[in-house]
mmCIF file of C-alpha atoms in Angstrom:
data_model
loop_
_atom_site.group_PDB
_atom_site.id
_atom_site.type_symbol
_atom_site.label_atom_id
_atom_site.label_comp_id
_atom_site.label_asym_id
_atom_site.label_seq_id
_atom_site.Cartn_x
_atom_site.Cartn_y
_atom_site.Cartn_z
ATOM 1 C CA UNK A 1 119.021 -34.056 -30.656
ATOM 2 C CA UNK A 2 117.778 -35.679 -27.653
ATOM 3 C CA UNK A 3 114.880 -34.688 -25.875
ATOM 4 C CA UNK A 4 115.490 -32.135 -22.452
ATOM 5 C CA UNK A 5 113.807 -34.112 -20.192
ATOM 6 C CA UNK A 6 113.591 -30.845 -17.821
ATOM 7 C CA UNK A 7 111.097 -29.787 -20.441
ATOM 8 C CA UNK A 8 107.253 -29.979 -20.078
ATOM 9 C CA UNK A 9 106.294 -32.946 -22.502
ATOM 10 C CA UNK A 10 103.477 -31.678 -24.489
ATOM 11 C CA UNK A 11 100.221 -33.215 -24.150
ATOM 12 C CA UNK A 12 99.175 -36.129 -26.078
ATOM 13 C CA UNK A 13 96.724 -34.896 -28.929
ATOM 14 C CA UNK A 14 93.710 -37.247 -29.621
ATOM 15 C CA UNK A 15 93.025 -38.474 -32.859
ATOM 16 C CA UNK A 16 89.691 -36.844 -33.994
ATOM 17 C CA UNK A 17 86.677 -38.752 -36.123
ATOM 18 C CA UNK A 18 86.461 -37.113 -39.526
ATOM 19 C CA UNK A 19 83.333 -39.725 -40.504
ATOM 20 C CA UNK A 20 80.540 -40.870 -38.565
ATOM 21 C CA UNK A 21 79.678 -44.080 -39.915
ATOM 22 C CA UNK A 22 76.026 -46.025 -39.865
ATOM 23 C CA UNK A 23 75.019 -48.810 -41.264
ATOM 24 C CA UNK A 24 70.999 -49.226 -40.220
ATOM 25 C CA UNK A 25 69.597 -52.617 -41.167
ATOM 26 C CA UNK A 26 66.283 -54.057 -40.465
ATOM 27 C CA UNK A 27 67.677 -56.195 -37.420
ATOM 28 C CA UNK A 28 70.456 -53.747 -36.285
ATOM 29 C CA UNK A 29 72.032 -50.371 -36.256
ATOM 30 C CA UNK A 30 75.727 -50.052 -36.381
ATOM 31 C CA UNK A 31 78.012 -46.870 -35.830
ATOM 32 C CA UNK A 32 81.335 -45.937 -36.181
ATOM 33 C CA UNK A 33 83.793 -42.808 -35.567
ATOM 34 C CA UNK A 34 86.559 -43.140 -37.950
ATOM 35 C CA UNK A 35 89.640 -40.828 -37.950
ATOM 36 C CA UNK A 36 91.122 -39.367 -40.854
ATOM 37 C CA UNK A 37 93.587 -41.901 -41.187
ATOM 38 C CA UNK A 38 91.171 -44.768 -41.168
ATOM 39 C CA UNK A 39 91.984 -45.562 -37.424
ATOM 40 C CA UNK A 40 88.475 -47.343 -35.910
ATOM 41 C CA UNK A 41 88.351 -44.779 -32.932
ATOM 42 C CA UNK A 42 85.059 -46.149 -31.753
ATOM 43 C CA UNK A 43 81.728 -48.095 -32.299
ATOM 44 C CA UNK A 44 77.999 -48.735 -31.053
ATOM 45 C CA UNK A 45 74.976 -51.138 -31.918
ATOM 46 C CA UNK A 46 71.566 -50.284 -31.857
ATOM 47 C CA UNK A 47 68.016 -52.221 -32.821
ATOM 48 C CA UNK A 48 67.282 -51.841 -36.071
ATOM 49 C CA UNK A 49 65.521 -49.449 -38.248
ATOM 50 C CA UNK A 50 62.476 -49.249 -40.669
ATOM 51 C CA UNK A 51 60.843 -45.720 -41.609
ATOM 52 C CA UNK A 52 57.948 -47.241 -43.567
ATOM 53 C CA UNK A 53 56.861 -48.412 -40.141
ATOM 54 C CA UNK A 54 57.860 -45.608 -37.483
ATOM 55 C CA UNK A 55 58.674 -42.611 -40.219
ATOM 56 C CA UNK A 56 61.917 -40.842 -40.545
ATOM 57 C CA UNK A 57 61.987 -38.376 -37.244
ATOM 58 C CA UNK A 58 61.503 -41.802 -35.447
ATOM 59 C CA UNK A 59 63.987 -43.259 -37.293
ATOM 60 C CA UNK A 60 66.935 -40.673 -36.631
ATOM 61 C CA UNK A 61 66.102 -40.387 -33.522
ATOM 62 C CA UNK A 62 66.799 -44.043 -32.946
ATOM 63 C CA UNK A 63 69.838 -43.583 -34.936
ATOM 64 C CA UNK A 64 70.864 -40.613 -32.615
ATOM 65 C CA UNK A 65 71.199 -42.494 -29.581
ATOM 66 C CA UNK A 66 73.109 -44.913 -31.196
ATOM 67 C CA UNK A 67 75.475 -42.113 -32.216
ATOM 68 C CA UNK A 68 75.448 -40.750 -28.733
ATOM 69 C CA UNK A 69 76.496 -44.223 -27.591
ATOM 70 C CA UNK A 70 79.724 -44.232 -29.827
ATOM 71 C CA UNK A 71 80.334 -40.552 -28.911
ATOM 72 C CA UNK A 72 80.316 -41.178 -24.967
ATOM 73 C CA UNK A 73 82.408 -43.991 -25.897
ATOM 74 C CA UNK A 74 85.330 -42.129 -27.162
ATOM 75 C CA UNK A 75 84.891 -39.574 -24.741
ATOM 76 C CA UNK A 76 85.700 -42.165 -21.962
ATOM 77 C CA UNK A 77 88.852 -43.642 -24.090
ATOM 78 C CA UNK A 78 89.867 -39.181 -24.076
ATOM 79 C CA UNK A 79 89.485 -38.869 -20.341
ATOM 80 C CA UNK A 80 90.865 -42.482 -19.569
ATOM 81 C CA UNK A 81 94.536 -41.870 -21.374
ATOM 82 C CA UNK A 82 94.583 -37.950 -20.887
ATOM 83 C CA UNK A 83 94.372 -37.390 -24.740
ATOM 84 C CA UNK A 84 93.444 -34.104 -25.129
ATOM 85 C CA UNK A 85 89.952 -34.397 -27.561
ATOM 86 C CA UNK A 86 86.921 -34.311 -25.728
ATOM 87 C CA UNK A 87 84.326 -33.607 -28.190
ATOM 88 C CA UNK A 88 82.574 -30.923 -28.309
ATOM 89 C CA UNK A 89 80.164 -29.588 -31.339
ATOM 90 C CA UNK A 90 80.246 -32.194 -34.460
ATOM 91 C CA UNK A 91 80.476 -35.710 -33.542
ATOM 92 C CA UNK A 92 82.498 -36.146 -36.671
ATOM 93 C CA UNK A 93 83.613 -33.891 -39.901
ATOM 94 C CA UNK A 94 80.934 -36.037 -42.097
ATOM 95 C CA UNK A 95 78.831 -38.536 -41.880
ATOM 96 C CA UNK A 96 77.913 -41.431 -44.228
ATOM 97 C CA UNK A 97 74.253 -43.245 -43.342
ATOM 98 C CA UNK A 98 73.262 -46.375 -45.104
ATOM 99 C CA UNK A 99 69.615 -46.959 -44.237
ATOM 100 C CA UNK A 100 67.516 -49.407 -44.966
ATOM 101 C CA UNK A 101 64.001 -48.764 -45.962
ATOM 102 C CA UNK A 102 65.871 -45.739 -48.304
ATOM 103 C CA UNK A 103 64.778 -47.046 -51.261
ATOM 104 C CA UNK A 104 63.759 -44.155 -52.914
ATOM 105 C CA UNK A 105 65.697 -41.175 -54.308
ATOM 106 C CA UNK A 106 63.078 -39.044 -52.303
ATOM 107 C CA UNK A 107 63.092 -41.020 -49.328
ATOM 108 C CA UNK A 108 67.029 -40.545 -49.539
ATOM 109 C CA UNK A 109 66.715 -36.974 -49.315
ATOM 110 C CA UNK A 110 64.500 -36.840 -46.528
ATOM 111 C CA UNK A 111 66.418 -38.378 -44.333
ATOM 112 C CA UNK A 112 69.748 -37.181 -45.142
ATOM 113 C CA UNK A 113 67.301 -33.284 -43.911
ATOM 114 C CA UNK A 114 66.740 -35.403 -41.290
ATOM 115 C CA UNK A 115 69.972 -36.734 -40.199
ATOM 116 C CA UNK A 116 71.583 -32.916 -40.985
ATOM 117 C CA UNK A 117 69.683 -31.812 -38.383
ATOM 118 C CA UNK A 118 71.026 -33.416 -36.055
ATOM 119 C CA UNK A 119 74.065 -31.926 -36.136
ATOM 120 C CA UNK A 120 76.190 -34.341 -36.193
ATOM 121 C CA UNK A 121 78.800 -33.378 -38.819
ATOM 122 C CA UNK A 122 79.463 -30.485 -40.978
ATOM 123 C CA UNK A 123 78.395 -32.058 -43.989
ATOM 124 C CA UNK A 124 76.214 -35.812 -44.266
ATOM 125 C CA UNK A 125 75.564 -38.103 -46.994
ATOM 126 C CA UNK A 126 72.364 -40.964 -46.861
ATOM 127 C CA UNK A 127 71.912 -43.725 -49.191
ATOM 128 C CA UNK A 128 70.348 -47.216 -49.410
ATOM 129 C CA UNK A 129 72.230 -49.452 -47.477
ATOM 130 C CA UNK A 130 73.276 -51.857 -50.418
ATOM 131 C CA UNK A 131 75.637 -48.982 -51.133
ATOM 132 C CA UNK A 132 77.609 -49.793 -48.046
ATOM 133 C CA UNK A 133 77.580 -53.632 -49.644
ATOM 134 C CA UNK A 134 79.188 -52.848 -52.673
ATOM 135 C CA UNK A 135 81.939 -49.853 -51.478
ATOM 136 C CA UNK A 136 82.636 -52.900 -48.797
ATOM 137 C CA UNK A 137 83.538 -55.148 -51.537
ATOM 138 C CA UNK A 138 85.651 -53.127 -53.764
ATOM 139 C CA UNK A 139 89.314 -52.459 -54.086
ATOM 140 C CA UNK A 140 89.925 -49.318 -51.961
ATOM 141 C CA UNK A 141 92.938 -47.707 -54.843
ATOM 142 C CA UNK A 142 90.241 -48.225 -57.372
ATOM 143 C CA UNK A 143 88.927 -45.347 -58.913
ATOM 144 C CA UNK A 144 86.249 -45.076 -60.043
ATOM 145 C CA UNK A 145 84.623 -47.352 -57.385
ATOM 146 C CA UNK A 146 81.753 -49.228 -59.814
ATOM 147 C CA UNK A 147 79.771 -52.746 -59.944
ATOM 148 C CA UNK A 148 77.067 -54.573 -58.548
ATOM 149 C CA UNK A 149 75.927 -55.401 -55.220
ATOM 150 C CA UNK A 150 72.996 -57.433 -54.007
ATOM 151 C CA UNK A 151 71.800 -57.647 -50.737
ATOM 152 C CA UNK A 152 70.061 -60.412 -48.957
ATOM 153 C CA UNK A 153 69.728 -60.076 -45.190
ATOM 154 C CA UNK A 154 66.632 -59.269 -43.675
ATOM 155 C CA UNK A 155 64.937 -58.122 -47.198
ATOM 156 C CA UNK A 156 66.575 -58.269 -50.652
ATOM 157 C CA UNK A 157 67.980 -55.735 -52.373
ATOM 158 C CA UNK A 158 70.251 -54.852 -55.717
ATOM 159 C CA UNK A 159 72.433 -51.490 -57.193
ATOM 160 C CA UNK A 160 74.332 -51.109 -59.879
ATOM 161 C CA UNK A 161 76.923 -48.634 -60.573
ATOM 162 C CA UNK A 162 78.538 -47.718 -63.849
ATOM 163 C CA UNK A 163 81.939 -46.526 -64.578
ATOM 164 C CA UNK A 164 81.163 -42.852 -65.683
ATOM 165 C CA UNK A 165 78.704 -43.175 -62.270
ATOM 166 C CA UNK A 166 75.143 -44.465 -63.981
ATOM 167 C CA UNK A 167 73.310 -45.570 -61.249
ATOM 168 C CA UNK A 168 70.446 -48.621 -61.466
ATOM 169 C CA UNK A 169 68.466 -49.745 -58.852
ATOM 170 C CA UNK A 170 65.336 -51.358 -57.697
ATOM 171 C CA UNK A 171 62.293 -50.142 -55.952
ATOM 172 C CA UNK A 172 62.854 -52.848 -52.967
ATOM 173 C CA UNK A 173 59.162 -52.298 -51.672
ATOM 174 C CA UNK A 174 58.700 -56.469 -51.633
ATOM 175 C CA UNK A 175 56.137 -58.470 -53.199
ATOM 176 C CA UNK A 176 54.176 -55.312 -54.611
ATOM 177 C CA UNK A 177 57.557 -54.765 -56.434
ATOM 178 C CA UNK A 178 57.742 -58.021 -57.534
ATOM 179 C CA UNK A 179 60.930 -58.727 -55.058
ATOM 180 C CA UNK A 180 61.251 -62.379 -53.420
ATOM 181 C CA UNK A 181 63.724 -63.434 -50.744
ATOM 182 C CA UNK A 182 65.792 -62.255 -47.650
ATOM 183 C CA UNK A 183 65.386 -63.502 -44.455
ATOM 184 C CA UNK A 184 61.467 -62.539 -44.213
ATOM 185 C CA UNK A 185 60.573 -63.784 -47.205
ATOM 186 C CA UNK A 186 62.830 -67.291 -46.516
ATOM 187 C CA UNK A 187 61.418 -67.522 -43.095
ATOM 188 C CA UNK A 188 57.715 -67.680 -45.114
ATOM 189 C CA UNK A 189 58.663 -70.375 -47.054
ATOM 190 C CA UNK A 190 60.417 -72.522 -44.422
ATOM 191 C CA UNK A 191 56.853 -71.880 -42.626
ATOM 192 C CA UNK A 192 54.742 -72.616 -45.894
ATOM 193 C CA UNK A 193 56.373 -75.532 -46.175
ATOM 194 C CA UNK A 194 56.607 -77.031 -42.936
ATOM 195 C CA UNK A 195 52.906 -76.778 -42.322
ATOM 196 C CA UNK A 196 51.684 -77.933 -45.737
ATOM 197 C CA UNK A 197 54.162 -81.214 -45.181
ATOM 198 C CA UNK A 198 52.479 -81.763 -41.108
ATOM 199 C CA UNK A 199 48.709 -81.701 -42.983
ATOM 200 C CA UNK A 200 49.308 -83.943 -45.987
ATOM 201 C CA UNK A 201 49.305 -81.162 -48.779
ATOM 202 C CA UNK A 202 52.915 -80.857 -49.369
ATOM 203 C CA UNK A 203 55.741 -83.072 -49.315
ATOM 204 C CA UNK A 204 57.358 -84.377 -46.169
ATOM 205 C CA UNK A 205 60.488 -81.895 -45.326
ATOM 206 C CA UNK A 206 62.876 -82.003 -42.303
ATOM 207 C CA UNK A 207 61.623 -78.521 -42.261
ATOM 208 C CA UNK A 208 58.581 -79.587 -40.309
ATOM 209 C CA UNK A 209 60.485 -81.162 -36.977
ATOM 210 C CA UNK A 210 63.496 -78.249 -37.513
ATOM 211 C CA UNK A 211 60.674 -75.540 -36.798
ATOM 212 C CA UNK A 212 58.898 -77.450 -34.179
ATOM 213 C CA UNK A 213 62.354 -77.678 -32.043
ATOM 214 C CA UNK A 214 63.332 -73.951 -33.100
ATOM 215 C CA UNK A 215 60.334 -72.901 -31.147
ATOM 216 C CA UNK A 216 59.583 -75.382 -28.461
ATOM 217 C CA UNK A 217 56.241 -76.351 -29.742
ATOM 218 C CA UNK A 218 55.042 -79.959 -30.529
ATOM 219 C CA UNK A 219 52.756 -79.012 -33.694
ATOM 220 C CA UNK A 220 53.884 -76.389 -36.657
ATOM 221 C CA UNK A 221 50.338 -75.156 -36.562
ATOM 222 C CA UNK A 222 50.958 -73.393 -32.884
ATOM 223 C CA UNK A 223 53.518 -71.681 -34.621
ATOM 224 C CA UNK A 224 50.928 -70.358 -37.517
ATOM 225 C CA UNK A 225 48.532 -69.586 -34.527
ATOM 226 C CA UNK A 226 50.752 -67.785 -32.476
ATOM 227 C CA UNK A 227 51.647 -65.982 -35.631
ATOM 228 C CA UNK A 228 47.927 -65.106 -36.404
ATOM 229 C CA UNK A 229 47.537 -63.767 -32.664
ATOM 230 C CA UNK A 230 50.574 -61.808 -32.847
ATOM 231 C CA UNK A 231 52.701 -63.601 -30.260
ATOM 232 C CA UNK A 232 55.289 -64.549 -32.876
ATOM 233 C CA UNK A 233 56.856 -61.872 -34.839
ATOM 234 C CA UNK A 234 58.468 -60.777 -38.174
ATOM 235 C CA UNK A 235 61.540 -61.144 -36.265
ATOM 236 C CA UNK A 236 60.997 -64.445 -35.675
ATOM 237 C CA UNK A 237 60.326 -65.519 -38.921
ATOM 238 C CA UNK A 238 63.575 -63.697 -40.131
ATOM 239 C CA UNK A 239 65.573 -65.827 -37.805
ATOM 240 C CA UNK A 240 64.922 -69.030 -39.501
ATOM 241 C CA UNK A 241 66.972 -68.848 -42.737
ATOM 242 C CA UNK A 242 70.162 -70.907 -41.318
ATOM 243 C CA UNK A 243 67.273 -73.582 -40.925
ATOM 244 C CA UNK A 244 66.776 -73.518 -44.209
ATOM 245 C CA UNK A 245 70.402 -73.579 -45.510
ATOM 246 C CA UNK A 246 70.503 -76.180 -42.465
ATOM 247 C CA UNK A 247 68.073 -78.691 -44.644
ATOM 248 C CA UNK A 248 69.348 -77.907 -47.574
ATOM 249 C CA UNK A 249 72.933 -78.936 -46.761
ATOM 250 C CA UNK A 250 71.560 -82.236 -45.811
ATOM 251 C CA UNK A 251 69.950 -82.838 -48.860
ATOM 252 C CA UNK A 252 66.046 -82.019 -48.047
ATOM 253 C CA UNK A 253 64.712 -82.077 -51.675
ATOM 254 C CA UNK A 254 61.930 -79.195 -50.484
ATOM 255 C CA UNK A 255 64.666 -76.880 -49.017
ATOM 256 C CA UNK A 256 66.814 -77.137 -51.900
ATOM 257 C CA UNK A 257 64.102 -76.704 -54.478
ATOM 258 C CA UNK A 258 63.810 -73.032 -52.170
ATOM 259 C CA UNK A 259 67.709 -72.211 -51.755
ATOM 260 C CA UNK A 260 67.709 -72.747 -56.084
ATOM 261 C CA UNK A 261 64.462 -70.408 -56.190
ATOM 262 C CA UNK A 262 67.120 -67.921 -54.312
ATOM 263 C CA UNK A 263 70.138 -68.536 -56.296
ATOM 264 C CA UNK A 264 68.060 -67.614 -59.228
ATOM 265 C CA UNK A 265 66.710 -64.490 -57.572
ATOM 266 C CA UNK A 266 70.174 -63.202 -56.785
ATOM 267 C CA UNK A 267 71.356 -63.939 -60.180
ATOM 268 C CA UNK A 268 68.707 -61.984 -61.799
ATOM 269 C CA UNK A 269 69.175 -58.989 -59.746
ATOM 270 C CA UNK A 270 72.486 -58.996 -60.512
ATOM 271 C CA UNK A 271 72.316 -59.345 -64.490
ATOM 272 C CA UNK A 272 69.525 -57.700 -64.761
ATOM 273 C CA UNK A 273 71.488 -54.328 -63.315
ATOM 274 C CA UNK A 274 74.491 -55.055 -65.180
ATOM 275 C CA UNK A 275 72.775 -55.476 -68.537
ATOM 276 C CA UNK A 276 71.039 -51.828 -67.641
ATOM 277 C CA UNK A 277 74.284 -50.400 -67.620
ATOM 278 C CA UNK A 278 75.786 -52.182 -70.358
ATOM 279 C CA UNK A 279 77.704 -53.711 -68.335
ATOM 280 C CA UNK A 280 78.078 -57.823 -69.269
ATOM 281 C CA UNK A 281 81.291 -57.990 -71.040
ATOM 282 C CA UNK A 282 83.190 -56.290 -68.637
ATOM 283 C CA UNK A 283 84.977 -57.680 -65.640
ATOM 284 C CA UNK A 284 82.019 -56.669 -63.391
ATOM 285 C CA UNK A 285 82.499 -56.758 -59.530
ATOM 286 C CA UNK A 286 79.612 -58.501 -58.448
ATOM 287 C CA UNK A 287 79.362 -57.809 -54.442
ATOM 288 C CA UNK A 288 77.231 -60.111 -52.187
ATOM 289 C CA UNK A 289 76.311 -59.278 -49.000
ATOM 290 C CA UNK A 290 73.262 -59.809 -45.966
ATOM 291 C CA UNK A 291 73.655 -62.015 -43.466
ATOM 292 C CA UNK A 292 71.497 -65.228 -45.674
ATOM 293 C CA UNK A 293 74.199 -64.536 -48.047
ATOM 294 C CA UNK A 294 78.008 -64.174 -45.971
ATOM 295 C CA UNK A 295 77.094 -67.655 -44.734
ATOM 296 C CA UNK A 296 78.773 -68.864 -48.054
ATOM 297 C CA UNK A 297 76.284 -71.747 -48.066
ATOM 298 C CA UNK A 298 77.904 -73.944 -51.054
ATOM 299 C CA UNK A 299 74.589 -74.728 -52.682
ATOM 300 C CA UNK A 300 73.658 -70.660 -52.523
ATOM 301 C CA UNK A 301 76.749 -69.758 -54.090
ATOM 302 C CA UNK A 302 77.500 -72.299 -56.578
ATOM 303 C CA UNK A 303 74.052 -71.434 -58.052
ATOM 304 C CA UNK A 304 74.934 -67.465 -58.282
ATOM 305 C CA UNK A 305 78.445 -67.825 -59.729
ATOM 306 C CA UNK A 306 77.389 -70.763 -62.271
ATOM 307 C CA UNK A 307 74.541 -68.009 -63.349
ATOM 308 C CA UNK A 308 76.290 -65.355 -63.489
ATOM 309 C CA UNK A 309 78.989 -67.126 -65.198
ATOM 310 C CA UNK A 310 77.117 -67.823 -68.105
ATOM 311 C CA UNK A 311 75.683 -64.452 -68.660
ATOM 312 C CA UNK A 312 78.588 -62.493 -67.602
ATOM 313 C CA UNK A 313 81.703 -64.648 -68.135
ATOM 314 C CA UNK A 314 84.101 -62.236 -67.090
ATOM 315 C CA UNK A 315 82.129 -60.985 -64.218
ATOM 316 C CA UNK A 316 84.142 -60.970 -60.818
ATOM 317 C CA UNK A 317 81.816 -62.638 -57.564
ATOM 318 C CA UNK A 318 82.998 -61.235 -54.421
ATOM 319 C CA UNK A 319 81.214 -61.998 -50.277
ATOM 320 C CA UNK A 320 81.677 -58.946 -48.031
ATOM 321 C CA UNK A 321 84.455 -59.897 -45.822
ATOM 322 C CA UNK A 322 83.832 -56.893 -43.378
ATOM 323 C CA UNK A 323 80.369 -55.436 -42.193
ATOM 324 C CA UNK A 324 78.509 -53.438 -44.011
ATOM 325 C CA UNK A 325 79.187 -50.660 -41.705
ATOM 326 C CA UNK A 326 83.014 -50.603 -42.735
ATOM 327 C CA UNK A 327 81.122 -50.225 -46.245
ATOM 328 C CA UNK A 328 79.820 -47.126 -44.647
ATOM 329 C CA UNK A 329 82.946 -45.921 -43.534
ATOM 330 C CA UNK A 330 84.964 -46.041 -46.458
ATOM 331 C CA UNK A 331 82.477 -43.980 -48.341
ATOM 332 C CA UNK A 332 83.114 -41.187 -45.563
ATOM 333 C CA UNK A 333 86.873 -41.763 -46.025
ATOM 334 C CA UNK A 334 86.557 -41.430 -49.651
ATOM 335 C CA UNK A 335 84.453 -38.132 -49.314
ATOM 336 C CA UNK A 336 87.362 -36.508 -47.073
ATOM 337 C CA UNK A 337 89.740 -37.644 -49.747
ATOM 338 C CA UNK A 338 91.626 -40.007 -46.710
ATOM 339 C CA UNK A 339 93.322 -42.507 -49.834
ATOM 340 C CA UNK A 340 94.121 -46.191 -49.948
ATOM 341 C CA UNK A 341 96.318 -46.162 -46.938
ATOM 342 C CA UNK A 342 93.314 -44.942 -44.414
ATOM 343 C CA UNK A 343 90.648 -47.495 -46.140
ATOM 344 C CA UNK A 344 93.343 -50.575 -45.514
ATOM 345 C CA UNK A 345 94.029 -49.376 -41.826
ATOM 346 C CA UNK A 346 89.933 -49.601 -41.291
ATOM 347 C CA UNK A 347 89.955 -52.560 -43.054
ATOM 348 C CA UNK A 348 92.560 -54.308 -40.583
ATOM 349 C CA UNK A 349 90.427 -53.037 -37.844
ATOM 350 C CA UNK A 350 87.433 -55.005 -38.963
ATOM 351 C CA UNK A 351 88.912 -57.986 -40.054
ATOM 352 C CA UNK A 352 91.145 -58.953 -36.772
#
């Protein structure tokens, strides 16, 4: 029957966010409102996050005006087409946080009290971020989502998860948990090496001249200095991994010998979790993610999957092809039972 076109139309009804998605890394803090049927209704970036430095209530409420960024945001898009869902109350049904600086079961907990008071959502989940990694890399109809994800962005980080839900992990506090790598720790060596090669007690490296242009200077011992007086930050020093991979690419012998080193560190994570869980003869997803690592640098990865390859043969190496914060997301989705449909549909709207 055709429509009576004396008739009032009804009003168009807004789709509303059932998760509130955040990803908060050391360098950034991304949200997202995600519908029920996996439809991206909205997103915000913050600065990043670290509660070892500012503690949690800091934290959140960094995160909160991130959130009320992304909120506003769909609030225009209701007002601007007429669709009839201004928010009010929850920002979202519930909300999935990925935090860096979580590491801890403990620390986990207090800032999931944290982020529940805030209101946001009926219900809210917080984990270390590398669980956003590895639900970003898995098949969305797979059930039960399991494997192994290491992180290397800012810091380095690894979790395993077993098929009947065993959970490994590492502490992830750095060097006084006997971690090496991530941005930080890459930016360190680029600088350890640069300076040793411009005083004659380390090899000559194209590192040296690379870091001198990076920051202007004419000498890599301003950069140390400005370092030491706290003009140049950790920040800074983060930055200057695509040197590295840079270098390595064209064959400098000192910034390959440091690109192995990190090939091996990734490895080890990796195996290390899956022999934990028993989990080496078994067609393993092995999820890589971090900025250092979705470069896909050939030397990086060809040093992983020939490692991993030889203690895991059947193990599966996948790159994050969306960000971590569509990791984030589909962990919400899966908590409101949304199915496989709803994770592709967020998965198109990341990847166009």
């Amino acid at each position: 029957m055709a429509d009576n076109p004396l008739l009032p139309r009804p009003e168009p009804r807004a789709l509303r966010p059932a998760v509130l998605a955040i990803d908060g890394g050391n360098s950034k803090t991304d949200v997202a409102l995600v519908a029920g049927d996996g439809t991206l209704l909205a997103s915000a970036r913050g600065p990043g996050i670290n509660a070892h430095e500012v503690g949690v209530d800091q934290t959140v409420l960094i995160l909160d005006a991130v959130v009320k960024q992304a909120a506003d945001r769909l609030d225009r898009r209701y007002r601007m087409t007429g669709e009839q869902g201004s928010r009010s109350g929850w920002v979202a049904q519930h909300t999935v946080a990925c935090l860096a600086n979580a590491d801890l079961p403990d620390e986990e907990a207090e800032h999931a009290a944290a982020v529940q008071a805030q209101g946001w959502s009926a219900s809210a989940t917080v984990v270390n971020d590398t669980f956003a990694i590895l639900r970003a890399g898995l098949p969305d109809a797979a059930e039960p989502h399991w494997g192994v994800a290491v992180v290397c962005g800012a810091g380095i980080n690894c979790v395993g998860v077993a098929p009947d839900g065993r959970v490994t992990r590492y502490l992830a506090l750095g060097t006084i948990s006997g971690d090496w790598g991530g941005g930080y720790g890459l930016g360190l060596e680029v600088l350890w090496h640069a300076i040793r090669a411009e005083d004659g007690r380390g090899r000559d490296t194209v590192l040296t001249g690379y870091l001198t242009s990076h920051f202007g200077v004419d000498l890599v011992e301003e950069i140390t200095i400005g370092i030491h007086q706290g003009k140049i930050g950790d920040g800074d020093l983060t930055g200057l991994a695509p040197l590295l991979l840079r270098a390595s690419d064209e064959g400098d012998s000192v910034a390959r010998t440091v690109v192995n080193r990190l090939a091996d560190e990734i490895s080890v994570m990796a195996i290390t979790a899956m022999r934990r869980l028993g989990l080496t003869a078994l067609a393993t997803p092995v999820i890589l993610g971090g900025g250092v690592v979705t470069t896909r640098n050939p030397r990086l990865m060809s040093g992983i999957t020939r490692q991993l390859a030889e203690a895991a043969p059947a193990a599966v190496v996948r790159v994050i092809d969306v960000p971590p914060v569509a990791g984030a997301a589909l962990l919400g989705l899966d908590h409101v039972n949304a199915g496989p449909a709803a994770a592709s549909r967020l998965r198109s709207s990341f990847e166009s």
